[in-house]
Coordinates of C-alpha atoms and ligand atoms in Angstrom, one line a residue:
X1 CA 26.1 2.1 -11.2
X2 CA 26.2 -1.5 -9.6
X3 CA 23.1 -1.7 -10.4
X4 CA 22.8 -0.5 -14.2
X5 CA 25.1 -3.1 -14.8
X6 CA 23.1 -6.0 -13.4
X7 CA 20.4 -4.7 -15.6
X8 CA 22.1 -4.8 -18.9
X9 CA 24.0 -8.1 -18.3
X10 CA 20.6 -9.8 -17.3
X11 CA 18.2 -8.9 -20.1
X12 CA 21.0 -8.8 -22.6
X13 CA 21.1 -13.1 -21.5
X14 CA 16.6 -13.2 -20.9
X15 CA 16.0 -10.6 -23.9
X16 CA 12.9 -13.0 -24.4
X17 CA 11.3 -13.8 -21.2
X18 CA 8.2 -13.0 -20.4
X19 CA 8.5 -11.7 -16.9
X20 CA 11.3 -10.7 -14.3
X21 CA 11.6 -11.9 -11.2
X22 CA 13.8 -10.5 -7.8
X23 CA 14.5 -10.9 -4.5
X24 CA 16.5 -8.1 -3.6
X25 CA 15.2 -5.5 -6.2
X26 CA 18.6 -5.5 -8.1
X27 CA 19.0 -9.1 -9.1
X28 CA 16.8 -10.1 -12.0
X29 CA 15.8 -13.7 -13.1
X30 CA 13.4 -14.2 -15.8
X31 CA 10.7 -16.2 -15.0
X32 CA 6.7 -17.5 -16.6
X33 CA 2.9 -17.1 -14.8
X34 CA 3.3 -20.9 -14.2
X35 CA 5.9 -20.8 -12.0
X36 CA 4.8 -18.2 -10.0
X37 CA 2.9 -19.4 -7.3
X38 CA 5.5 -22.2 -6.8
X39 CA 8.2 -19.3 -5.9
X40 CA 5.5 -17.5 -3.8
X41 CA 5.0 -20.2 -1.9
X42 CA 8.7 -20.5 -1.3
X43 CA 9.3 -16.9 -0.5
X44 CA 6.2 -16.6 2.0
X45 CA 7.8 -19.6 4.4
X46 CA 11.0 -17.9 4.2
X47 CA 9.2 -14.0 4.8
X48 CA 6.1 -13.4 7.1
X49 CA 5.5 -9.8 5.9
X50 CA 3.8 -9.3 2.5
X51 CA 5.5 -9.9 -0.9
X52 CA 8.9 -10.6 -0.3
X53 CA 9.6 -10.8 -3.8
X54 CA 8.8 -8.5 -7.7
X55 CA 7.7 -9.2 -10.6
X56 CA 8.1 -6.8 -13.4
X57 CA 8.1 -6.9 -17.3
X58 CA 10.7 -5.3 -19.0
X59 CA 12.9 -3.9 -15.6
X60 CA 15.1 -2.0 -18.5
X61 CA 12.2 0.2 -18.8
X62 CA 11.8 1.2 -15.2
X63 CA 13.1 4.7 -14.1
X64 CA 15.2 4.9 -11.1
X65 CA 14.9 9.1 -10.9
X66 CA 16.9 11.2 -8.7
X67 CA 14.8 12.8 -6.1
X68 CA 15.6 16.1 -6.9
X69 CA 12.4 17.0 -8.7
X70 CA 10.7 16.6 -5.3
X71 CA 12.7 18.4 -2.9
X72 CA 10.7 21.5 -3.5
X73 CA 7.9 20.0 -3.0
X74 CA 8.7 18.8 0.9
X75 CA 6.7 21.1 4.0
X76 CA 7.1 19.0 6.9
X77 CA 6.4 21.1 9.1
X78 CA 3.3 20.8 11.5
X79 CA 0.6 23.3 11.9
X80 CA -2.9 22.5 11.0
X81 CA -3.8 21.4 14.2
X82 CA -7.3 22.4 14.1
X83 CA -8.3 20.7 11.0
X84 CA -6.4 17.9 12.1
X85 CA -7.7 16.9 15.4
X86 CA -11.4 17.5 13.8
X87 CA -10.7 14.9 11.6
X88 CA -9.5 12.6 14.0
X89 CA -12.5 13.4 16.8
X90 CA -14.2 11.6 13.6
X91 CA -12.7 8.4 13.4
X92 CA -15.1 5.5 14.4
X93 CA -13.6 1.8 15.6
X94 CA -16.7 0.6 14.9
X95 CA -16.6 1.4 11.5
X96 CA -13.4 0.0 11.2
X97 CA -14.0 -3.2 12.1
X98 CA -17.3 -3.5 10.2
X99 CA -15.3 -2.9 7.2
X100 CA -12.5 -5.5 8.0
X101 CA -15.3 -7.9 8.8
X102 CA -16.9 -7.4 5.6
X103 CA -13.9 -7.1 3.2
X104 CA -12.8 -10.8 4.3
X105 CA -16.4 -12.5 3.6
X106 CA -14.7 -13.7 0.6
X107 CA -13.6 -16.6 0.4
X108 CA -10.5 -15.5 -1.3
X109 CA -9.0 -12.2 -2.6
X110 CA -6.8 -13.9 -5.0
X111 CA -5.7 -12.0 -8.5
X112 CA -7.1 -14.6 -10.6
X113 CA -10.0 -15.0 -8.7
X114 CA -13.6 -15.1 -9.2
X115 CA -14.0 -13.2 -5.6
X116 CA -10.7 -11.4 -6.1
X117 CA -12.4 -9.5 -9.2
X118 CA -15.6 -9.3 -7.4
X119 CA -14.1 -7.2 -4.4
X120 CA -12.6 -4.8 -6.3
X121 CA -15.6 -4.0 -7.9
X122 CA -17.3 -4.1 -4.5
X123 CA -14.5 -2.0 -3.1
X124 CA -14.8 1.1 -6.2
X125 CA -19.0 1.2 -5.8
X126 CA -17.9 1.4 -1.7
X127 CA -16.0 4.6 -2.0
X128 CA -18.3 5.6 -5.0
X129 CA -20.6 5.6 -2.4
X130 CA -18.9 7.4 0.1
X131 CA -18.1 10.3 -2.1
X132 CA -21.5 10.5 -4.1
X133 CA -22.2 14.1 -2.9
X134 CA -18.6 15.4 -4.3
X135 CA -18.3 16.4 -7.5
X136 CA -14.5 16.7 -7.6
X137 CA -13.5 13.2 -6.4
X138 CA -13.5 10.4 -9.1
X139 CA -13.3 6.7 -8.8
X140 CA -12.3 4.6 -11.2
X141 CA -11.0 0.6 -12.0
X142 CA -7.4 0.7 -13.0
X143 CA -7.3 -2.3 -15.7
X144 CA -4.2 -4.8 -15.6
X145 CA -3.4 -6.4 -18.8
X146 CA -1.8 -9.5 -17.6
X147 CA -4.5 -11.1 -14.8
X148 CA -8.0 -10.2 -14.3
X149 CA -7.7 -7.8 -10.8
X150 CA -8.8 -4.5 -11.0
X151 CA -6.6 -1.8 -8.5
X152 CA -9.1 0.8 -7.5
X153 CA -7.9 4.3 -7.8
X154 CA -9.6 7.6 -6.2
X155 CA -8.5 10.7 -6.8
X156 CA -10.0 14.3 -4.5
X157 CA -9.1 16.6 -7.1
X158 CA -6.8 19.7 -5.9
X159 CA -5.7 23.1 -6.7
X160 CA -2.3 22.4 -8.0
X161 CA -1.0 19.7 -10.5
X162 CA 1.2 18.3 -7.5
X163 CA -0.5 14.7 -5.6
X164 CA -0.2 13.0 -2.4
X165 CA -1.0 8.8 -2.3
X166 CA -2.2 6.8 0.1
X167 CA -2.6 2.9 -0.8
X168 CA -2.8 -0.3 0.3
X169 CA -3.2 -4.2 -1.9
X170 CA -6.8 -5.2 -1.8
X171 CA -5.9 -9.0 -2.7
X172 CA -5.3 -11.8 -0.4
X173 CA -2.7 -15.2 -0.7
X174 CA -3.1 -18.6 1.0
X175 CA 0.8 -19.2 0.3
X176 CA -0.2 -23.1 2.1
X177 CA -2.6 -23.7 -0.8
X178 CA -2.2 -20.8 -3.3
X179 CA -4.6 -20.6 -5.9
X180 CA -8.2 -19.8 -6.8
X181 CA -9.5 -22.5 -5.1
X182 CA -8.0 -22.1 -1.3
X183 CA -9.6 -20.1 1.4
X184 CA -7.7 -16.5 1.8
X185 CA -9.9 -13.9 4.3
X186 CA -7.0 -11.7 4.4
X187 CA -8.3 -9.9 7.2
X188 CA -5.1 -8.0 8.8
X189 CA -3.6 -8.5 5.1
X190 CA -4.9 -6.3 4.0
X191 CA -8.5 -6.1 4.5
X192 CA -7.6 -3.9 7.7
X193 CA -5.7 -1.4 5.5
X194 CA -8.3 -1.0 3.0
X195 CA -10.8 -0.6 6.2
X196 CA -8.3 2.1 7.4
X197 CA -8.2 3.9 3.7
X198 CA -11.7 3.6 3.5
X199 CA -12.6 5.2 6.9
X200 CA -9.5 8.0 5.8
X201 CA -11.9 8.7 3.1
X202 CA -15.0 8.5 5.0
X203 CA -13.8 11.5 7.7
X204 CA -12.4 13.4 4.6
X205 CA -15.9 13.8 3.4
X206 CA -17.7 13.8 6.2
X207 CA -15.4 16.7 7.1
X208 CA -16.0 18.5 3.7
X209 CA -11.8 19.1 3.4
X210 CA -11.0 20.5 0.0
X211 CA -7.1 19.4 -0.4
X212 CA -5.0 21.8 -2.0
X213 CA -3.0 19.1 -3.9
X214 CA -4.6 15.9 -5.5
X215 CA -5.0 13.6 -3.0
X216 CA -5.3 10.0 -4.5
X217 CA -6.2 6.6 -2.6
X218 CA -4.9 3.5 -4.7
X219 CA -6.4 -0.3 -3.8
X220 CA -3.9 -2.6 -5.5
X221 CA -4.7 -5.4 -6.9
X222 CA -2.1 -8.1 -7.1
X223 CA 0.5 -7.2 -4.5
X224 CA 0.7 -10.7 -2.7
X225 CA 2.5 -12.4 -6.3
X226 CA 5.2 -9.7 -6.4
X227 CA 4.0 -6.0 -5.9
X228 CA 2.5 -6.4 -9.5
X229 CA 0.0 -3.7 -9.1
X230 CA 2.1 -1.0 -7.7
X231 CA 4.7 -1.9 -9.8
X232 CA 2.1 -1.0 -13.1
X233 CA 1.0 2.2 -11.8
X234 CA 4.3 3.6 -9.7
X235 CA 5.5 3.2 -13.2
X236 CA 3.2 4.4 -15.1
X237 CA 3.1 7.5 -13.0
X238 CA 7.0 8.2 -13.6
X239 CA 6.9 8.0 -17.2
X240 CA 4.0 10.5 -16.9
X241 CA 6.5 12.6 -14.5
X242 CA 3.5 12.4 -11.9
X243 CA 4.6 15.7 -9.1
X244 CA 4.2 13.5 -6.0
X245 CA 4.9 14.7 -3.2
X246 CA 4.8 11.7 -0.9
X247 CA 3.3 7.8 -0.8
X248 CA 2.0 6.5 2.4
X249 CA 1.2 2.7 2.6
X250 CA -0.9 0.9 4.4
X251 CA -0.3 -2.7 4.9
X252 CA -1.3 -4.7 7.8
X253 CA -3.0 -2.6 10.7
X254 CA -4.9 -4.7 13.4
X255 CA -2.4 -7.3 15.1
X256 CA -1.2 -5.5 18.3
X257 CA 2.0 -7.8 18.4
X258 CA 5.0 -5.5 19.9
X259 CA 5.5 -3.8 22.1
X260 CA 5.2 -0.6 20.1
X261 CA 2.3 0.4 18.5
X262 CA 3.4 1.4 15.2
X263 CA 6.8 0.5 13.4
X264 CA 8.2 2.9 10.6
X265 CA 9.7 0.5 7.9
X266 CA 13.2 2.3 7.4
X267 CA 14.5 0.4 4.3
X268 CA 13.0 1.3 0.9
X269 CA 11.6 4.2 2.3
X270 CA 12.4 7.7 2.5
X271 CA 13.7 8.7 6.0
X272 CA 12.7 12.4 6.0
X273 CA 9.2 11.4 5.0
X274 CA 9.7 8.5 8.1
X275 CA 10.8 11.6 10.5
X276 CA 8.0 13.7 9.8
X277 CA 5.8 10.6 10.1
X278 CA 7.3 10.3 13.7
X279 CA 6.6 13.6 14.5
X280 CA 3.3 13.1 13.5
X281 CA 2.5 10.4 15.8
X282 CA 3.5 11.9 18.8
X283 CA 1.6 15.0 17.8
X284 CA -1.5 13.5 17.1
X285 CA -1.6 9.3 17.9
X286 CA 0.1 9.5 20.9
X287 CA 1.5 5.7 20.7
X288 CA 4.8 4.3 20.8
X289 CA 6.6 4.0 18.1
X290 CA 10.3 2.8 16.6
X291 CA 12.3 1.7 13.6
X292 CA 12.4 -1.8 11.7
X293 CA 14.0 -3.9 8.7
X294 CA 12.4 -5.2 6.6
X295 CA 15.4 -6.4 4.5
X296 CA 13.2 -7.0 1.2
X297 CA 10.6 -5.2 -0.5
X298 CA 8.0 -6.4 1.6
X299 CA 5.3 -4.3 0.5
X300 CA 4.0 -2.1 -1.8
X301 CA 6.2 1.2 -0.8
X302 CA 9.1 -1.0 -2.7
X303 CA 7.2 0.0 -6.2
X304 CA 7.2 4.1 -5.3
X305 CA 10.8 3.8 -4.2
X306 CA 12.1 1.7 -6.7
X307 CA 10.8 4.6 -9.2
X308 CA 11.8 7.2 -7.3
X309 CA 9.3 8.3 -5.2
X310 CA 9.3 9.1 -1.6
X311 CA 7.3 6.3 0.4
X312 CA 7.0 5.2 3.7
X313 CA 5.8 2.5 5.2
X314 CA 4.4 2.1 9.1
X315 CA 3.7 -1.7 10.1
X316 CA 1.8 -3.1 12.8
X317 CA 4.5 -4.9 14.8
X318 CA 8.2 -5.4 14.7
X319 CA 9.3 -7.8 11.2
X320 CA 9.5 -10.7 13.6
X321 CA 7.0 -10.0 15.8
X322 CA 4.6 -9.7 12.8
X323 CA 0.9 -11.7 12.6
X324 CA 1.4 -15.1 12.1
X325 CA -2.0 -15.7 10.8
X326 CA -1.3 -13.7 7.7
X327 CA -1.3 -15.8 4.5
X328 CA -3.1 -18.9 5.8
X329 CA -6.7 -19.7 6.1
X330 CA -6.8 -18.2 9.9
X331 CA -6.1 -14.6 8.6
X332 CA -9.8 -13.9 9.9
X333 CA -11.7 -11.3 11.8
X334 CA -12.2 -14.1 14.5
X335 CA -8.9 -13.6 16.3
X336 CA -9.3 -10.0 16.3
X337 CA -11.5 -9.6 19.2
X338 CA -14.2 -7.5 17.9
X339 CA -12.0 -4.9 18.0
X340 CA -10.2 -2.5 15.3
X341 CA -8.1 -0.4 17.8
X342 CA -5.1 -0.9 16.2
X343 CA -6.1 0.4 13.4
X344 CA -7.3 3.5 15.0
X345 CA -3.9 4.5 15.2
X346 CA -3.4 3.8 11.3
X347 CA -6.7 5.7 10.4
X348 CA -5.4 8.6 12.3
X349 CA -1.9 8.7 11.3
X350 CA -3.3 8.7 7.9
X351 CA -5.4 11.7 7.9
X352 CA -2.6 13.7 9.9
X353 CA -0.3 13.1 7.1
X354 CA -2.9 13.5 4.2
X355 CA -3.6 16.9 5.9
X356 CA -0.2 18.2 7.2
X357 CA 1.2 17.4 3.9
X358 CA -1.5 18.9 1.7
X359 CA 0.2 22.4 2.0
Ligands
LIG401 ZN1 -0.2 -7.3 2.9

């Protein structure tokens, strides 16, 4: 109700702005495209995780559903086993890193960018690639009306009218020099969770799994300047009444910074799908894992939520312990070692869920 009420009072006063702006996801302020990489920068030094602010036109028009629709669509119980630990014998590090090394050759990812529009094109023929051999999995570019940054969408087509997402942003931010112009590799954000999509899909195929439900992978563009991209399509898909039966992001995956290995996001998230996530990784990724804050919608789980969805979203390290490369020129695939064993555990916790969900 609280919240209603915020939303009235503030576009009855900014009926003519162009775009909204919050911190918190309740609080609106109107703001322009100009200003926006002035409050990005101020957000990013005060937030090391991704985002840390929206930015939405028209917030009056964004659902906030009751979850009710989807509680019929909930199984999370645990017993493919088989099928899972196939997939996961699959699962190459090698890959992984090849991909993250790759993925950050650009000089930037940036929305507006030149590069930024080239790598989602890149990204789309990639898993075009991948999948050429199947007949029932389409890729396309999701356009954005307001910036040139394609969001790549895949969807493995199903038996039933009911989906499953995984996604991650494909765009990268220098918040110390934002712009076109400024060198963003983005290599843990988020070229490592694109890598760990990407090698998801791979084993999918490689495997020959036939989902039951739709399984979609989203590559957003435009998270970094306020969740723009997941905002776009969560809401699209709720005024469609998309069935989804659960979001998984993937956001950061290759900084081994805490003591655990992986770190459910509880806030903004759903904490039955967070459970079962648990479960999952002591069943089949055999790390350790525990809770976290984020305190603000850090990623792009916010978008799903905030349209009543069920997300979830498992980071790399604790909030504070989080990369402090990310968002600066040093974002690279230099400091990671050679290595991609971090996000093993992402890939793997990604095709347990896809496939223990998929019931
Ligand atoms: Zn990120």
């Amino acid at each position: 109700m609280f919240k209603i009420i915020i939303l009235i009072f503030t576009v009855s006063i900014y009926a003519q702005a162009e775009l909204w702006l919050s911190y918190d996801g309740v609080n609106f302020e109107p703001t322009t495209e100009e200003s926006l990489g002035k409050r990005a920068v101020k957000s990013h030094n005060t937030n090391t995780y991704c985002g840390g602010f929206i930015v939405m036109e028209r917030p009056e028009h964004f659902l906030n559903k009751s979850l009710d629709q989807f509680f019929n669509l909930q199984n999370y119980t645990i017993n493919r086993e088989a099928v899972v630990k196939d997939a996961l014998s699959r699962v190459q590090e090698r890959r992984l890193y090849k991909f993250i090394e790759k993925f950050s050759s650009y000089k930037t990812r940036y929305y507006k960018s030149s590069d930024g529009v080239r790598a989602a094109k890149d990204l789309a023929k990639n898993w075009s690639e991948i999948t050429s051999t199947r007949s029932d999995i389409n890729v396309s570019l999701y356009k954005h009306r307001k910036w040139p940054q394609d969001s790549v969408v895949l969807e493995i087509k199903g038996r039933t009218n009911q989906n499953i997402i995984i996604g991650g942003h494909l765009d990268s931010i220098n918040t110390n020099d934002e712009g076109v112009h400024s060198h963003a590799p983005g290599a843990d954000d988020n070229a490592s969770g694109i890598s760990v999509l990407t090698e998801t899909l791979r084993v999918l195929v490689e495997s020959n799994y036939q989902p039951k439900n739709n399984i979609i992978f989203i590559a957003y563009a435009a998270e970094e300047v306020g969740l723009r991209g997941s905002l776009e399509i969560a809401q699209k898909y709720a005024k469609e009444n998309k069935l989804i039966k659960g979001v998984l992001q993937i956001d950061g995956t290759n900084y081994n910074g805490s003591s655990k290995k992986i770190v459910l996001i509880n806030d903004h998230t759903n904490s039955k799908q967070n459970k079962f996530l648990g479960n999952l990784i002591d069943r089949y990724v055999n790390v350790s894992w525990a809770y976290d804050t984020c305190g603000y919608a850090c990623s792009d789980h916010y978008a799903w939520t905030y349209n009543g969805f069920i997300a979830s979203f498992p980071a790399e390290a604790y909030v504070k312990e989080e990369n402090p490369f990310i968002h600066t020129e040093n974002d690279t695939v230099e400091v990671m070692n050679n290595r991609a064993n971090h996000a093993v555990y992402f890939t793997k916790l990604s095709l347990a869920y896809l496939i223990e969900l998929d019931k």
